[in-house]
Coordinates of C-alpha atoms in Angstrom, one line a residue:
X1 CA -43.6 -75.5 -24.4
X2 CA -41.9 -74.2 -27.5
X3 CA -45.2 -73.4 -28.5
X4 CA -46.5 -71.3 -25.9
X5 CA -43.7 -69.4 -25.4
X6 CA -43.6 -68.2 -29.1
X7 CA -47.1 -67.3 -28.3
X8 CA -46.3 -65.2 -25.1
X9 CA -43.5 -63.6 -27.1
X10 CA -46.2 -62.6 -29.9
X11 CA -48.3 -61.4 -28.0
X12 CA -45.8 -59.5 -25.9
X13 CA -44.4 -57.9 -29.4
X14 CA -48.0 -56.8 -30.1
X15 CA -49.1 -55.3 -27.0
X16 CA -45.8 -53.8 -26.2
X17 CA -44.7 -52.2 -29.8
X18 CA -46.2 -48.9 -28.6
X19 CA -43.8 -49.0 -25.2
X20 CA -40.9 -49.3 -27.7
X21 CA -40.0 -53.2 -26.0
X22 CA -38.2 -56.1 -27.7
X23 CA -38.3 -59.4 -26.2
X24 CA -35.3 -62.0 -26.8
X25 CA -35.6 -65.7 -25.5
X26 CA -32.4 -67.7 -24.9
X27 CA -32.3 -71.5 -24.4
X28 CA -28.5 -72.2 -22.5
X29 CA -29.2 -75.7 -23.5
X30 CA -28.8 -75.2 -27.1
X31 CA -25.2 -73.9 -26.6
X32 CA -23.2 -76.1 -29.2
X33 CA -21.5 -74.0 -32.0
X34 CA -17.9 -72.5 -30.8
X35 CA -17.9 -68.8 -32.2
X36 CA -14.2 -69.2 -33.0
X37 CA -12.1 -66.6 -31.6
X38 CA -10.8 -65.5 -35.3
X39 CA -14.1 -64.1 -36.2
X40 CA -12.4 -61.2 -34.4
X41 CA -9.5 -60.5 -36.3
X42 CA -8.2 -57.4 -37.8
X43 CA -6.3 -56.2 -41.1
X44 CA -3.4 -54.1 -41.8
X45 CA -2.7 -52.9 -45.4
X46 CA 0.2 -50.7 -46.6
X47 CA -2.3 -48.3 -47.5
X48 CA -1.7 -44.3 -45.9
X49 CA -0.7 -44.0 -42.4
X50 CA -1.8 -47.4 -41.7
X51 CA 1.5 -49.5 -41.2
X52 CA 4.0 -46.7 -41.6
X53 CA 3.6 -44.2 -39.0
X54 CA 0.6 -46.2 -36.9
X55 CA 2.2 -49.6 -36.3
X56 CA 5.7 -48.7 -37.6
X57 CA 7.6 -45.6 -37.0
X58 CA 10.6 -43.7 -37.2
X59 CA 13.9 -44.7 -35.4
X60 CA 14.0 -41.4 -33.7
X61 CA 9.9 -41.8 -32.9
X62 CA 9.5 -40.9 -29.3
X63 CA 7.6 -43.6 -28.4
X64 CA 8.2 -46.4 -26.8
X65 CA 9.3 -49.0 -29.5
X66 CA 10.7 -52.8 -29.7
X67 CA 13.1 -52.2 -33.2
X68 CA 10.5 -49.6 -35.1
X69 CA 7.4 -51.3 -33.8
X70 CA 5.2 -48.9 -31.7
X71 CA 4.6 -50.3 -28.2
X72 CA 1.6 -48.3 -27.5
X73 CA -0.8 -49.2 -29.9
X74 CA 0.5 -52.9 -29.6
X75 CA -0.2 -52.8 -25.9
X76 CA -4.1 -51.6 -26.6
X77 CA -4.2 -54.6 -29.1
X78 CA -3.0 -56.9 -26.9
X79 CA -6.1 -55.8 -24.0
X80 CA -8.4 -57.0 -26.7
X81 CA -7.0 -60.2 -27.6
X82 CA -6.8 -59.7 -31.4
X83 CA -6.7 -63.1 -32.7
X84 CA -5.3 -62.5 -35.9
X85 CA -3.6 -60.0 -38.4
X86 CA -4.6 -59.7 -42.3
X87 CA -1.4 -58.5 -44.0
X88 CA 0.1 -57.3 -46.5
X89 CA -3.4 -56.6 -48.3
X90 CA -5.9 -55.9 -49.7
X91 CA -5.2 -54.8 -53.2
X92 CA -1.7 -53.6 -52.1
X93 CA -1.2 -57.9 -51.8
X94 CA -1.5 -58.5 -56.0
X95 CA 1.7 -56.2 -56.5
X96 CA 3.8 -57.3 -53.4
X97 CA 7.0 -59.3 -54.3
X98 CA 8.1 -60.8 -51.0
X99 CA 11.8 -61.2 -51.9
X100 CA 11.8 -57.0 -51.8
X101 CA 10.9 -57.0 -47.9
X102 CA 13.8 -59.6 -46.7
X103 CA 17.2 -59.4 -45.9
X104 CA 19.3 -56.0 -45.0
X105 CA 16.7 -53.0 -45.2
X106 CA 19.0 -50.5 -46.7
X107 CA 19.2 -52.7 -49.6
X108 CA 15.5 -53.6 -50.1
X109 CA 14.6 -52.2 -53.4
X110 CA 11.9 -49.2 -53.6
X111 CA 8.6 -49.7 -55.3
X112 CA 5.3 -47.4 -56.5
X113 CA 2.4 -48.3 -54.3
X114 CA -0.3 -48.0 -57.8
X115 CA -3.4 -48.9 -55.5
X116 CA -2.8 -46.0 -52.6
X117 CA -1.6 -43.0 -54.0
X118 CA 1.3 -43.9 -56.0
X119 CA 3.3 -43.5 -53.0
X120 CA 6.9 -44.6 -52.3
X121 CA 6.9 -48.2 -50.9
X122 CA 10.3 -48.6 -49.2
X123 CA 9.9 -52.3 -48.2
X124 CA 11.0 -51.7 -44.4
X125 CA 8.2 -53.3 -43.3
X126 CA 8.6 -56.9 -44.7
X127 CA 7.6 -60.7 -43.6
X128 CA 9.8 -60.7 -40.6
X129 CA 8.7 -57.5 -39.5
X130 CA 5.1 -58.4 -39.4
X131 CA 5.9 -62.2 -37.9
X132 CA 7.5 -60.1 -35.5
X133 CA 4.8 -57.6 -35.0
X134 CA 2.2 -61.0 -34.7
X135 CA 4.6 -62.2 -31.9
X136 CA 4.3 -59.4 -29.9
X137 CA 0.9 -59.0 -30.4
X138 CA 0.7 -62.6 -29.5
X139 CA -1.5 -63.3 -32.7
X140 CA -2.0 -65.3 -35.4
X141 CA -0.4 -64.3 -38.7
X142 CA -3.3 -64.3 -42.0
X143 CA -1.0 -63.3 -45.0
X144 CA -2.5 -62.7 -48.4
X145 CA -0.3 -64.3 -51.5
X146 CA 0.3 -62.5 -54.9
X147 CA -2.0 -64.1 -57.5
X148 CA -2.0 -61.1 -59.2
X149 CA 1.0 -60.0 -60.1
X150 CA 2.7 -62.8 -58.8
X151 CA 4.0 -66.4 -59.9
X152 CA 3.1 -69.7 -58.7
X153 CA 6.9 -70.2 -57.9
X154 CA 7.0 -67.0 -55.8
X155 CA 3.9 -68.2 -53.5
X156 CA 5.3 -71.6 -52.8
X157 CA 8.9 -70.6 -52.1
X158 CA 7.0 -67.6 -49.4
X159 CA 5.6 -70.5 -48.4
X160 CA 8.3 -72.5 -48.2
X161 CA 10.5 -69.6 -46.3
X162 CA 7.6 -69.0 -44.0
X163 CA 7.1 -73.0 -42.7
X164 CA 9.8 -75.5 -44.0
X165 CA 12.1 -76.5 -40.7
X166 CA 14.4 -78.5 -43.1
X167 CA 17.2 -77.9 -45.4
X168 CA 16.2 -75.8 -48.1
X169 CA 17.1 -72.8 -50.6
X170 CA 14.3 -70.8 -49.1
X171 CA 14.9 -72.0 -45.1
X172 CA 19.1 -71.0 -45.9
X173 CA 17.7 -67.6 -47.0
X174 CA 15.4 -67.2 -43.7
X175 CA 18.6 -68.3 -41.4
X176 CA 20.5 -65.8 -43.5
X177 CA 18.1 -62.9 -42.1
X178 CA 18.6 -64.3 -38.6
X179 CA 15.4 -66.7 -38.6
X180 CA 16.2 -70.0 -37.5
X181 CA 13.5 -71.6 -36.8
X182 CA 10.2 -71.5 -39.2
X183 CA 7.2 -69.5 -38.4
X184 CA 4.5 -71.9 -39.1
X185 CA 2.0 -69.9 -40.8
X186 CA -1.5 -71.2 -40.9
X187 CA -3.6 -68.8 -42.9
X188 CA -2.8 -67.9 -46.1
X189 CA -4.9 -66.4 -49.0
X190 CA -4.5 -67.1 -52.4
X191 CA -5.4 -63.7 -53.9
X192 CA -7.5 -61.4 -52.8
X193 CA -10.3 -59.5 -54.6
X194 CA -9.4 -61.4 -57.8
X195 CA -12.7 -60.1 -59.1
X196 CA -11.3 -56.8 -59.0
X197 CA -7.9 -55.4 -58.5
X198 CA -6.5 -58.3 -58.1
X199 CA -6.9 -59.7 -61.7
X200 CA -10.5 -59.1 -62.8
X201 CA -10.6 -62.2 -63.5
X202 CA -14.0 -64.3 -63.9
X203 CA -14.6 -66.8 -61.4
X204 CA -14.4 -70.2 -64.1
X205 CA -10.7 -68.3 -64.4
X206 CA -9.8 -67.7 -61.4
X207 CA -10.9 -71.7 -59.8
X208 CA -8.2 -72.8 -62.2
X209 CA -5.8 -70.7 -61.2
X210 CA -6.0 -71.2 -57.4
X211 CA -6.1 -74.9 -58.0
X212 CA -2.7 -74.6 -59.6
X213 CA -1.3 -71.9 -57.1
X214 CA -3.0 -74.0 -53.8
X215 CA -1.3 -77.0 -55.5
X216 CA 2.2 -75.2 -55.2
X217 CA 1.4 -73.8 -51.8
X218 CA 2.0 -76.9 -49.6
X219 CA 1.9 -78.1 -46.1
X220 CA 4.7 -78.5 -44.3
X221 CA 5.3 -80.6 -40.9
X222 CA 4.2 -79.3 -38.0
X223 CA 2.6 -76.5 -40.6
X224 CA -0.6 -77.5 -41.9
X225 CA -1.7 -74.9 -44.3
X226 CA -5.4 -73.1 -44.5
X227 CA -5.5 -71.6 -47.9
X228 CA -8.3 -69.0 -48.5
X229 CA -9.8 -68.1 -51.5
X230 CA -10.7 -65.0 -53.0
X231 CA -14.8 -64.9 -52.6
X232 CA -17.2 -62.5 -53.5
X233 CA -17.9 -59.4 -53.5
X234 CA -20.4 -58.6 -51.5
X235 CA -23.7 -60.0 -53.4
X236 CA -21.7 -61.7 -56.1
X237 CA -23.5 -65.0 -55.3
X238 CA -22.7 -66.6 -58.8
X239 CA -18.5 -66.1 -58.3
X240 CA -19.6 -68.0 -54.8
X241 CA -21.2 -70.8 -56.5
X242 CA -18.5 -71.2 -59.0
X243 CA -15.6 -71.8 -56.5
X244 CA -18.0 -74.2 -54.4
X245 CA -18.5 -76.7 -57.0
X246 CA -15.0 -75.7 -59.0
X247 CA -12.6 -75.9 -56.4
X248 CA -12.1 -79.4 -54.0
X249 CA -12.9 -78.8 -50.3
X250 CA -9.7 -80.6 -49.2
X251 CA -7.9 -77.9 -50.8
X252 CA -8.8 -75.2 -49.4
X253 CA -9.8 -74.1 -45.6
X254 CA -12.1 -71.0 -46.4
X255 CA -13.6 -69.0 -48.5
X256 CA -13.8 -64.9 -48.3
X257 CA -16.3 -62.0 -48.5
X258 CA -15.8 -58.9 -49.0
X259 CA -18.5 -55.9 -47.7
X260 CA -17.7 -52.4 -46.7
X261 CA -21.0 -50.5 -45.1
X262 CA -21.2 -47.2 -47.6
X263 CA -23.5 -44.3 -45.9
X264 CA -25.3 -43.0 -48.8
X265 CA -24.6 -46.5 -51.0
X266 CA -22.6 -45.0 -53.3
X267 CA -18.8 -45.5 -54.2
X268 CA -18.8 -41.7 -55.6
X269 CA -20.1 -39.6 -52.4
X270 CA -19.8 -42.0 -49.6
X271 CA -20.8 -39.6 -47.0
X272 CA -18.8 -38.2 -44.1
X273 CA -17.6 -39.7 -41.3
X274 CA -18.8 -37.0 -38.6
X275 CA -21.4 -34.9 -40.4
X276 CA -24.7 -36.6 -41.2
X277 CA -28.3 -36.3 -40.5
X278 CA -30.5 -38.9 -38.9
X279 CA -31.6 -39.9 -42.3
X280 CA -28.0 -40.7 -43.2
X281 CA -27.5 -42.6 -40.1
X282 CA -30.5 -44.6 -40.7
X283 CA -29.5 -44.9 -44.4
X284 CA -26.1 -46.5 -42.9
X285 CA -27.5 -48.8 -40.3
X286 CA -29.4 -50.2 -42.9
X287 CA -26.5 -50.9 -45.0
X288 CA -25.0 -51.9 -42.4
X289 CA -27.9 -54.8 -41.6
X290 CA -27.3 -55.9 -44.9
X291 CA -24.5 -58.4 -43.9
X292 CA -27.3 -60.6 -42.5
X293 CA -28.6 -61.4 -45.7
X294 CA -25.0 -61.8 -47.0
X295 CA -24.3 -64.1 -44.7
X296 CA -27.4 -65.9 -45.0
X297 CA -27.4 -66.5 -48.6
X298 CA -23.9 -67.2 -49.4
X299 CA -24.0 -70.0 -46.6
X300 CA -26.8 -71.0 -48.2
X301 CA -24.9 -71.4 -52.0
X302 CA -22.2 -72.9 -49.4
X303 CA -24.3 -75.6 -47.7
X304 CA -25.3 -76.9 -51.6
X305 CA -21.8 -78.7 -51.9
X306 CA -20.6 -78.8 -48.6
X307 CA -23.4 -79.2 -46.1
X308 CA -20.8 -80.9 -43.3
X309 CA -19.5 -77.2 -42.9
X310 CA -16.0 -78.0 -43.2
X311 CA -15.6 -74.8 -45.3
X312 CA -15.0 -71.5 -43.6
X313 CA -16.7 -68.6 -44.6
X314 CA -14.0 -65.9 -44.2
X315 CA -15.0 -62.0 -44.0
X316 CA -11.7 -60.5 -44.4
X317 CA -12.7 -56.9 -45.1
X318 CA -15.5 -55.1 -43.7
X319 CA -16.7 -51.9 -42.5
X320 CA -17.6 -48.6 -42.7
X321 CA -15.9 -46.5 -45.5
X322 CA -17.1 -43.1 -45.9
X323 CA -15.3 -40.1 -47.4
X324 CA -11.5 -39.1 -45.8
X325 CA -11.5 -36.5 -43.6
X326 CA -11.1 -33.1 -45.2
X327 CA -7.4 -32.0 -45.5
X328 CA -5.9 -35.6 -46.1
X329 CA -4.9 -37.6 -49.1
X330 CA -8.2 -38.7 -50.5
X331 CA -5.8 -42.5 -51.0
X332 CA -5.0 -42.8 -47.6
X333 CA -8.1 -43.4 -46.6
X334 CA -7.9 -41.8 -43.1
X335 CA -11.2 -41.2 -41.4
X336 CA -12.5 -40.0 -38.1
X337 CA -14.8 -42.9 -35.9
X338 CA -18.0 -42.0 -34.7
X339 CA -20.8 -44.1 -31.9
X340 CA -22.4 -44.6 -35.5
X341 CA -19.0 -46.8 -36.3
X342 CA -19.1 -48.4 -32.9
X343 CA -23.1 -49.3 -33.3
X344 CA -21.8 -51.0 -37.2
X345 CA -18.8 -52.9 -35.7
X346 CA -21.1 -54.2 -32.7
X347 CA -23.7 -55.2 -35.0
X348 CA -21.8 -56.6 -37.5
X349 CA -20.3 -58.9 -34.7
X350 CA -23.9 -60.0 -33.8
X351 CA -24.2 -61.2 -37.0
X352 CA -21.0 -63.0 -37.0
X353 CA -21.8 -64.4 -33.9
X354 CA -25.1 -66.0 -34.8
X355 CA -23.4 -67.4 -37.8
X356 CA -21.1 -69.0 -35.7
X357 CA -21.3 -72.5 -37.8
X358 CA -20.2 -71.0 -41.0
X359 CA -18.3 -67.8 -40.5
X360 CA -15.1 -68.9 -38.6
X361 CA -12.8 -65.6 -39.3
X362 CA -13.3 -62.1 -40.3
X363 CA -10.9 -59.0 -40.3
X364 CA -12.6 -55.4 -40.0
X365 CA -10.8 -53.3 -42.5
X366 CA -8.5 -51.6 -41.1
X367 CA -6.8 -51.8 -37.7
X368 CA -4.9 -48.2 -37.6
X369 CA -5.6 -44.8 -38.8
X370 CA -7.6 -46.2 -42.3
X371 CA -11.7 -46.4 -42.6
X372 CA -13.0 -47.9 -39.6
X373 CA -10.1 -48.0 -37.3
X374 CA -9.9 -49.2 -33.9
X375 CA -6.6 -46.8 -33.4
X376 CA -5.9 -43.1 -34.4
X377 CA -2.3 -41.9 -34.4
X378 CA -0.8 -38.3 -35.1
X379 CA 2.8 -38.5 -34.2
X380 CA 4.0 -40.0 -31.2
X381 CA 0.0 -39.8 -29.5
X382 CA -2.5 -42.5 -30.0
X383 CA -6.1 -42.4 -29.3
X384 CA -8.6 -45.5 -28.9
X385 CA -12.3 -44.8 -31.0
X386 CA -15.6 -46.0 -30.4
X387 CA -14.8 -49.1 -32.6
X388 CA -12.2 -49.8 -30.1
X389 CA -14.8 -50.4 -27.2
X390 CA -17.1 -52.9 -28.7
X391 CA -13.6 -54.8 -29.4
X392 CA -13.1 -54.6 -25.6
X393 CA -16.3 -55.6 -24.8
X394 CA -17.0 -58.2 -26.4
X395 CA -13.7 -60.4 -26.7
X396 CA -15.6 -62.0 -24.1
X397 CA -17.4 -63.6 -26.8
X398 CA -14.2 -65.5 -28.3
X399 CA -14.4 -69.2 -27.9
X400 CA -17.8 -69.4 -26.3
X401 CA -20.6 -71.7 -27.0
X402 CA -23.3 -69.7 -29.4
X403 CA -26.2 -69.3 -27.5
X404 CA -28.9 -69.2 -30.0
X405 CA -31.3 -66.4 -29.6
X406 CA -34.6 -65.6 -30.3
X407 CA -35.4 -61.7 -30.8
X408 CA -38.5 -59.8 -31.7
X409 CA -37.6 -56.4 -32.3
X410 CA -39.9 -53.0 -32.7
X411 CA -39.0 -51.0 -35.5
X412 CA -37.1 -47.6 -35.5
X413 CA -38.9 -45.9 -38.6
X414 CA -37.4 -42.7 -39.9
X415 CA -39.2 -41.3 -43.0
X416 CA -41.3 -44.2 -43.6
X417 CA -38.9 -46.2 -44.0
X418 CA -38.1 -49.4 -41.0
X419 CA -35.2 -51.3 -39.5
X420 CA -35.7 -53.5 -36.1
X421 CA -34.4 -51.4 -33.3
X422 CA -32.9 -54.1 -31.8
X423 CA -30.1 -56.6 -32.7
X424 CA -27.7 -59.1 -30.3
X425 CA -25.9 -62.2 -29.4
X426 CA -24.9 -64.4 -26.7
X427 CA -22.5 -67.0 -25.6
X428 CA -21.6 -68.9 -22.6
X429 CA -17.7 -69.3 -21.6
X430 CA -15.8 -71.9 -20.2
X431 CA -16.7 -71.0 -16.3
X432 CA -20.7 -71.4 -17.6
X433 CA -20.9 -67.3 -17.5
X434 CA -23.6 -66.1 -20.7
X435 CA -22.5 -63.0 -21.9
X436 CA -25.6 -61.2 -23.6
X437 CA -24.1 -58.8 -25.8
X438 CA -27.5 -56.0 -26.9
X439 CA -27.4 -53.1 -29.8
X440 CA -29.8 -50.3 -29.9
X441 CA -29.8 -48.6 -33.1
X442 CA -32.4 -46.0 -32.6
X443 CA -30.8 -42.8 -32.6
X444 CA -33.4 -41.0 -30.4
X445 CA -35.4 -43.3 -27.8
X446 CA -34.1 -45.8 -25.6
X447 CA -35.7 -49.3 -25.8
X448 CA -36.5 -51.9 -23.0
X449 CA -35.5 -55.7 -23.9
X450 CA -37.1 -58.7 -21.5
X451 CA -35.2 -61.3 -21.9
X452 CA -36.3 -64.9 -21.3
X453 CA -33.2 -67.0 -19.8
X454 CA -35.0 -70.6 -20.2
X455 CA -33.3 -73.3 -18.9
X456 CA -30.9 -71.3 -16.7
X457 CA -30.4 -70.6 -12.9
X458 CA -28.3 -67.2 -12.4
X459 CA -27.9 -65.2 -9.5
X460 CA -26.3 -62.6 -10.2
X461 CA -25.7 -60.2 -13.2
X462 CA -23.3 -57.2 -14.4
X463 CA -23.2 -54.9 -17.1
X464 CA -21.0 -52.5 -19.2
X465 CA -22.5 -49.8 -21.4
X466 CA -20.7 -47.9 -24.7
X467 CA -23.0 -45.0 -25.5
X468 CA -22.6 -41.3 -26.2
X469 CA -24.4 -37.9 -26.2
X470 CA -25.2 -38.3 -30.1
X471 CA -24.5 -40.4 -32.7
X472 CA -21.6 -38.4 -34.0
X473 CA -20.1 -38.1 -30.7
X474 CA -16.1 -39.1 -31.4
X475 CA -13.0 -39.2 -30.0
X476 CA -10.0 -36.9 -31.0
X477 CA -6.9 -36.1 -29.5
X478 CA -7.8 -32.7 -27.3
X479 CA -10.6 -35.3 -25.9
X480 CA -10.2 -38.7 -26.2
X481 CA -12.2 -39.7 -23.5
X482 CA -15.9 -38.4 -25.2
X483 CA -17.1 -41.9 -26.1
X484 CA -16.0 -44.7 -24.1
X485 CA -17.7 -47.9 -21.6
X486 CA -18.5 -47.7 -18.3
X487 CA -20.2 -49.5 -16.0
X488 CA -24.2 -50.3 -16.6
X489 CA -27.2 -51.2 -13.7
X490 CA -30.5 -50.4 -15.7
X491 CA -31.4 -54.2 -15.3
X492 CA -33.7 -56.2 -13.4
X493 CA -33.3 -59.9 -12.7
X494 CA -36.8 -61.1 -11.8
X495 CA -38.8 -64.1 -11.8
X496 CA -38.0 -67.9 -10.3
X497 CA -35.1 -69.8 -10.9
X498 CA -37.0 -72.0 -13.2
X499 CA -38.6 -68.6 -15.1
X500 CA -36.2 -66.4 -15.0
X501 CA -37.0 -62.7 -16.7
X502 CA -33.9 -60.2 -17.1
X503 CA -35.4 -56.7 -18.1
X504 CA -33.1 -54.5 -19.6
X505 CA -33.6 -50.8 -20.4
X506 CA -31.1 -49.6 -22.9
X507 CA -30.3 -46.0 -24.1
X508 CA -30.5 -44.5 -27.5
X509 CA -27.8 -45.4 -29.6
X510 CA -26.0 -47.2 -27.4
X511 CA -24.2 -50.9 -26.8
X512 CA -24.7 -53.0 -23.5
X513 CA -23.0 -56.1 -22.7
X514 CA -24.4 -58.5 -19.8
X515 CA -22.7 -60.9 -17.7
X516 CA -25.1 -63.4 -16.1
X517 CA -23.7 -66.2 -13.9

């Protein structure tokens, strides 16, 4: 049967290539892998406007606020279900000394923030802070440890003040800043970007040191702990295969990746946010499809020493980056979010998705008003971008069973050059619902996708759709309402209940998201 359908789907690619179609088979019976709810997650940096002034503001802010915390752009966080939040870093991690953001804030010491801009750091916003901005978002807390700058001692008594429940130096100092019960932290990085700013250290170097700072950062009762180490950067495959066979798998729960989607491919000129030919956007997407063989191959380095798959692979940081919007600090990293950002963060996800039974978290870099932001703040207004969206749409992936899925694409070919038009996912909830999530990444010419739901019996199906006039269609604050979901019908559910075809016409440049039950 397997057989003669791949035949069908063959022959369907090559007689239907010149009517722009892509044909996807799904098998419901194959759903087995949980695509865990943290792949999801976000990350907040002390890095320009992105925790002071977008998640925490003024006391005389007119917003609504609990303490200095914004309420608004908690509230759109909360519709999404964020599952976690990646704090304090980023590189701004490897010079954080967590003693400086406890106790009384008018007496927290001052510091330079050398990574973004050299910038007053007024420690404000400290551990308790952010547990208190993860309770409110109802989220898990990820926090990255100083390897860097740090000392073992420091780690394990953060540690200690984050998740001990007994009698302690470290649990007396919490209770002193009106803490009396521990937090019970779960994720906790040891480093980040250790390759780079956070040591530039070699990877031989580094397995020794997070096998003496791991030691040190213990489990508690009631607070088991999932360290993460500092991975690669992006095809770094050798600094992946060092930590695999240096570093024990009992010791640590994951391992990270780090890749940021560059327009033009260069860290000089990365391209602007808003302003770019169809070249450029092509240029992009196909940076942006470079995750799949990231993925791929480091799983595969991954599978060598741990083929069980008890070892998360964690991408904590990526995203588009492109240059900062014209008129702002160039360190602050602020820039505008296009339907090009929207059609990255919804194919990225695709790919996380159907990697389900290796990548168990990732954090797109960065949740507020830095590179690809789900939020934009100016003042006391807040605006959602096309990033935002996809979040919304497909949360209803979190904790499903992985469908796996089949897809032959045609190509969208600009200037002779070829990506496949086509990407998506799917999943199947607790209520037996499959959500078919579809990406169309030509800029010009919608595509029609027949989908093949073997092994399935549904009656009824709904859609939502995320597309725009153009590719660099954004939202700003006199409009915020220029690219946003609404409802989608251009769908036919055909065939018998034991062949069941779901035809699916999708616009240019656009996002759909199918609910089949």
């Amino acid at each position: 049967m397997k057989k003669q359908l791949l035949t069908i789907l063959m022959g369907c690619l090559v007689l239907g290539a010149s009517a722009q179609k892509a044909v996807v088979s799904l098998d419901a019976s194959q759903a087995k892998t949980e695509i865990d709810p943290n792949i999801y997650g976000m990350f907040s940096e002390h890095l320009g406007r992105g925790i002071y002034g977008g998640i925490w503001v003024p006391k005389d802010a007119k917003v609504k606020k609990e303490g200095r915390i914004r309420m608004d752009v908690v509230e759109a966080l909360r519709k999404i279900q964020i599952p976690n939040l990646r704090w304090p870093g980023g590189c701004f991690a490897d010079e954080y000394h967590w003693m400086d953001g406890i106790g009384d804030p008018a007496q927290r010491p001052k510091m330079i923030n050398t990574n973004w801009g050299g910038v007053t750091e007024d420690n404000s916003f400290g551990t308790n802070e952010f547990m208190q901005l993860c309770h409110l978002l109802h989220t898990q807390p990820y926090i990255s440890g100083n390897m860097g700058s740090g000392t073992v001692q420091e780690m394990s008594n953060w540690v200690e003040y984050l998740n001990f429940d007994g009698e302690s130096p470290m649990t007396k100092l919490r209770k002193q800043d009106g803490v009396d019960k521990p937090y019970g932290v779960q994720f906790f990085g040891i480093g980040n970007e250790s390759w780079g700013c956070g040591g530039n250290m070699t990877p031989e170097y580094y397995v020794d040191q997070f096998r003496r700072y791991a030691t040190f950062a213990r489990s508690y009762q009631n607070a088991p702990l999932k360290r993460i180490a500092s991975g690669a950067n992006s095809d770094d495959y050798h600094w992946t295969e060092v930590l695999m066979k240096g570093i024990p798998l009992g010791m640590m729960w994951g391992i990270s990746l780090h890749y940021y989607t560059i327009p033009t491919g260069s860290w000089g000129k990365k391209g602007s946010a808003t302003d770019f030919t169809e070249a450029e956007y092509f240029n992009t997407m196909k940076n942006c499809l470079h995750m799949e063989d990231l993925v791929t191959k480091h799983s595969a380095i991954m599978d060598k020493y741990d083929p069980q798959k008890k070892v998360a692979l964690v991408v904590d940081e990526w995203g588009v980056w492109t240059d900062a919007e014209p008129g702002t600090n160039p360190s602050f990293l602020y820039q505008q979010n296009s339907m090009r950002d929207a059609l990255i963060a919804a194919t990225t996800l695709n790919i996380f998705n159907n990697h389900a039974d290796r990548v168990k978290m990732a954090n797109l870099a960065q949740t507020v008003n830095v590179l690809q932001s789900l939020i934009l703040t100016k003042g006391d207004e807040m605006i959602l971008t096309p990033t935002y969206y996809v979040f919304e749409m497909y949360k209803k992936h979190q904790g499903g069973k992985l469908v796996p899925l089949h897809l032959i694409s045609p190509a969208y070919t600009v200037d002779g050059k070829s990506i496949d038009a086509i990407n998506g996912s799917a999943s199947i909830d607790k209520a037996g619902v499959m959500h078919i999530s579809l990406v169309n990444l030509d800029a010009e010419k919608a595509r029609t996708v027949t989908v093949d739901l073997t092994n399935t019996k549904y009656g009824k199906v709904s859609g939502e759709l995320l597309d725009a006039k153009t590719v660099t269609a954004i939202n700003t604050f006199e409009q915020p309402g220029n690219v946003k979901t609404t409802g989608f019908a251009d769908y036919k559910l055909s065939g018998s209940p034991e062949n069941q075809i779901l035809t699916v016409n999708l616009p240019a440049h656009s996002v759909v998201m199918l609910d089949a039950q």
